[in-house]
Short mmCIF file of C-alpha atoms and ligand atoms in Angstrom, two decimals:
data_model
loop_
_atom_site.label_atom_id
_atom_site.label_comp_id
_atom_site.label_asym_id
_atom_site.label_seq_id
_atom_site.Cartn_x
_atom_site.Cartn_y
_atom_site.Cartn_z
CA MET A 1 -2.76 11.44 -18.84
CA LEU A 2 -0.07 10.21 -16.44
CA GLU A 3 -1.88 9.12 -13.29
CA ARG A 4 -1.14 7.39 -10.03
CA THR A 5 -3.35 4.83 -8.32
CA LEU A 6 -3.20 2.89 -5.06
CA SER A 7 -2.89 -0.88 -5.20
CA ILE A 8 -2.99 -3.38 -2.34
CA LEU A 9 -1.90 -7.00 -2.60
CA LYS A 10 -4.19 -8.62 -0.04
CA PRO A 11 -3.32 -11.27 2.58
CA ASP A 12 -4.58 -14.13 0.36
CA ALA A 13 -1.96 -13.07 -2.22
CA THR A 14 0.96 -12.59 0.19
CA ARG A 15 0.14 -15.93 1.86
CA ARG A 16 0.58 -17.71 -1.50
CA ASN A 17 3.80 -15.80 -2.30
CA LEU A 18 2.22 -14.11 -5.34
CA THR A 19 3.78 -10.65 -5.00
CA GLY A 20 6.17 -11.15 -7.90
CA GLU A 21 3.64 -12.74 -10.25
CA ILE A 22 1.08 -10.02 -9.61
CA ASN A 23 3.67 -7.27 -9.95
CA ALA A 24 4.66 -8.76 -13.32
CA CYS A 25 1.03 -8.33 -14.47
CA PHE A 26 1.18 -4.63 -13.61
CA GLU A 27 4.53 -4.11 -15.28
CA LYS A 28 3.53 -6.02 -18.44
CA ALA A 29 0.50 -3.72 -18.69
CA GLY A 30 2.78 -0.65 -18.62
CA LEU A 31 2.16 0.29 -14.99
CA ARG A 32 5.26 1.33 -13.02
CA ILE A 33 5.53 0.50 -9.30
CA VAL A 34 6.76 3.85 -7.98
CA ALA A 35 6.29 3.04 -4.27
CA GLN A 36 5.82 -0.22 -2.42
CA LYS A 37 5.89 -1.51 1.17
CA ARG A 38 4.86 -4.69 2.94
CA ILE A 39 2.95 -3.94 6.14
CA ARG A 40 0.48 -5.39 8.58
CA LEU A 41 -2.66 -3.29 8.74
CA THR A 42 -4.12 -2.46 12.12
CA LYS A 43 -7.83 -3.00 12.67
CA GLU A 44 -8.27 0.78 12.85
CA GLN A 45 -6.49 1.27 9.51
CA ALA A 46 -8.60 -1.41 7.78
CA GLN A 47 -11.84 0.03 9.16
CA LYS A 48 -10.88 3.55 8.13
CA PHE A 49 -9.58 2.54 4.70
CA TYR A 50 -12.81 0.67 3.86
CA GLY A 51 -15.03 3.21 5.67
CA VAL A 52 -17.08 3.83 2.50
CA HIS A 53 -18.33 0.24 2.84
CA SER A 54 -19.21 0.49 6.56
CA GLU A 55 -22.94 -0.01 5.92
CA ARG A 56 -22.44 -3.02 3.66
CA PRO A 57 -23.13 -6.50 5.06
CA PHE A 58 -19.61 -7.67 4.19
CA TYR A 59 -17.82 -4.79 5.98
CA ASN A 60 -16.75 -6.62 9.16
CA ASP A 61 -15.60 -9.73 7.31
CA LEU A 62 -13.76 -7.59 4.77
CA CYS A 63 -11.89 -5.70 7.49
CA GLU A 64 -11.02 -8.95 9.30
CA SER A 65 -9.80 -10.52 6.05
CA MET A 66 -7.28 -7.69 5.66
CA LEU A 67 -5.75 -8.49 9.08
CA VAL A 68 -4.99 -12.19 8.70
CA GLY A 69 -1.57 -11.56 7.15
CA PRO A 70 0.66 -8.91 5.63
CA VAL A 71 -0.39 -6.76 2.70
CA VAL A 72 1.73 -5.00 0.10
CA VAL A 73 0.65 -1.42 -0.51
CA GLN A 74 1.82 0.16 -3.73
CA VAL A 75 1.55 3.21 -5.91
CA LEU A 76 1.23 2.40 -9.60
CA GLU A 77 1.97 5.08 -12.18
CA GLY A 78 1.15 5.16 -15.87
CA LYS A 79 -1.06 6.50 -18.62
CA ASN A 80 -4.67 6.33 -17.35
CA ALA A 81 -3.36 4.27 -14.42
CA VAL A 82 -6.66 4.17 -12.50
CA LEU A 83 -8.65 2.61 -15.32
CA LYS A 84 -5.71 0.53 -16.58
CA ASN A 85 -5.23 -1.02 -13.14
CA ARG A 86 -8.94 -1.83 -12.91
CA GLU A 87 -8.69 -3.59 -16.29
CA VAL A 88 -5.62 -5.54 -15.20
CA MET A 89 -7.30 -6.55 -11.90
CA GLY A 90 -10.57 -7.68 -13.50
CA ALA A 91 -14.03 -7.71 -11.90
CA THR A 92 -14.38 -7.74 -8.10
CA ASN A 93 -15.97 -11.18 -8.27
CA PRO A 94 -13.45 -13.53 -9.91
CA GLU A 95 -16.34 -15.47 -11.46
CA ASN A 96 -17.07 -12.39 -13.57
CA ALA A 97 -13.46 -11.45 -14.28
CA GLU A 98 -12.09 -11.59 -17.83
CA PRO A 99 -9.57 -14.33 -18.65
CA GLY A 100 -5.99 -13.26 -18.00
CA THR A 101 -6.87 -10.70 -15.33
CA ILE A 102 -5.27 -10.88 -11.89
CA ARG A 103 -8.51 -11.79 -10.16
CA LYS A 104 -9.36 -14.47 -12.74
CA LEU A 105 -5.88 -15.93 -12.40
CA PHE A 106 -5.45 -15.69 -8.63
CA ALA A 107 -8.51 -14.64 -6.59
CA GLU A 108 -9.94 -17.19 -4.18
CA SER A 109 -13.39 -15.58 -3.75
CA ILE A 110 -15.23 -12.26 -4.05
CA GLN A 111 -13.75 -11.27 -0.68
CA GLU A 112 -10.31 -12.86 -0.91
CA ASN A 113 -9.84 -11.33 -4.32
CA SER A 114 -6.05 -10.81 -4.14
CA VAL A 115 -5.91 -7.11 -5.05
CA HIS A 116 -7.50 -3.76 -4.33
CA GLY A 117 -7.25 -0.79 -6.67
CA SER A 118 -8.57 2.76 -6.41
CA ASP A 119 -11.87 3.24 -8.28
CA SER A 120 -11.36 6.88 -9.33
CA LEU A 121 -8.61 9.48 -9.61
CA GLU A 122 -10.16 11.37 -6.70
CA ASN A 123 -10.11 8.30 -4.45
CA ALA A 124 -6.62 7.38 -5.68
CA LYS A 125 -5.26 10.65 -4.26
CA ILE A 126 -6.97 9.99 -0.91
CA GLU A 127 -5.89 6.33 -0.77
CA ILE A 128 -2.27 7.08 -1.74
CA GLY A 129 -2.15 9.73 1.01
CA PHE A 130 -3.47 7.14 3.46
CA PHE A 131 -0.29 5.06 3.13
CA PHE A 132 2.45 7.17 1.54
CA SER A 133 4.07 10.56 1.89
CA GLU A 134 5.18 12.29 -1.31
CA CYS A 135 8.89 11.66 -0.57
CA GLU A 136 8.29 7.87 -0.56
CA ILE A 137 6.99 7.93 -4.15
CA VAL A 138 9.77 7.84 -6.73
CA GLY A 139 8.45 8.25 -10.27
P1 CMP R 1 -11.98 -4.21 -3.08
O1 CMP R 1 -11.69 -3.81 -4.48
O2 CMP R 1 -10.86 -4.18 -2.12
O3 CMP R 1 -13.17 -3.27 -2.52
C1 CMP R 1 -14.05 -3.70 -1.52
C2 CMP R 1 -13.89 -5.13 -1.17
O4 CMP R 1 -14.96 -5.73 -0.47
C3 CMP R 1 -13.78 -5.97 -2.42
O5 CMP R 1 -12.57 -5.70 -3.09
C4 CMP R 1 -13.92 -7.37 -1.85
O6 CMP R 1 -12.70 -7.85 -1.29
C5 CMP R 1 -14.88 -7.15 -0.67
N1 CMP R 1 -16.21 -7.73 -0.90
C6 CMP R 1 -16.72 -8.78 -0.19
N2 CMP R 1 -17.96 -9.05 -0.60
C7 CMP R 1 -18.27 -8.17 -1.57
C8 CMP R 1 -19.43 -7.96 -2.37
N3 CMP R 1 -20.53 -8.72 -2.26
N4 CMP R 1 -19.39 -6.97 -3.28
C9 CMP R 1 -18.28 -6.17 -3.39
N5 CMP R 1 -17.16 -6.33 -2.65
C10 CMP R 1 -17.15 -7.32 -1.76
#
């Protein structure tokens, strides 16, 4: 099924100028970047975006880590895009990520793990709506 998922290239990735290399990973895997913008998150946006994690011990550090530099927010489109993107990203903790995945190749730590991707189709719709209006997505 053709799906869309939200992707974020995190500040650790933009700081190291990895946007192109990471985008190449998506495109090689058959994911199409149908919307993309480079922005600076506000504290309120980061807290709201990661609200599901608000009770977790890493919540404050996670939100702060998203503010230290620009991020690139993207919509990826493709067959089974949600699961495909999760495969391409690799495990949250780079130590557990499969060889060749974005996090194995580029992540600095479990927190500075270079990329975020929606974890379900339901959340993808919510997360895409958080950053993009329909007219900004060109499939
Ligand atoms: P992400 O896929 O963006 O979703 C939640 C983020 O929390 C995760 O990637 C990591 O950047 C961050 N994080 C920090 N510590 C942990 C942890 N112990 N377990 C899961 N996620 C963590």
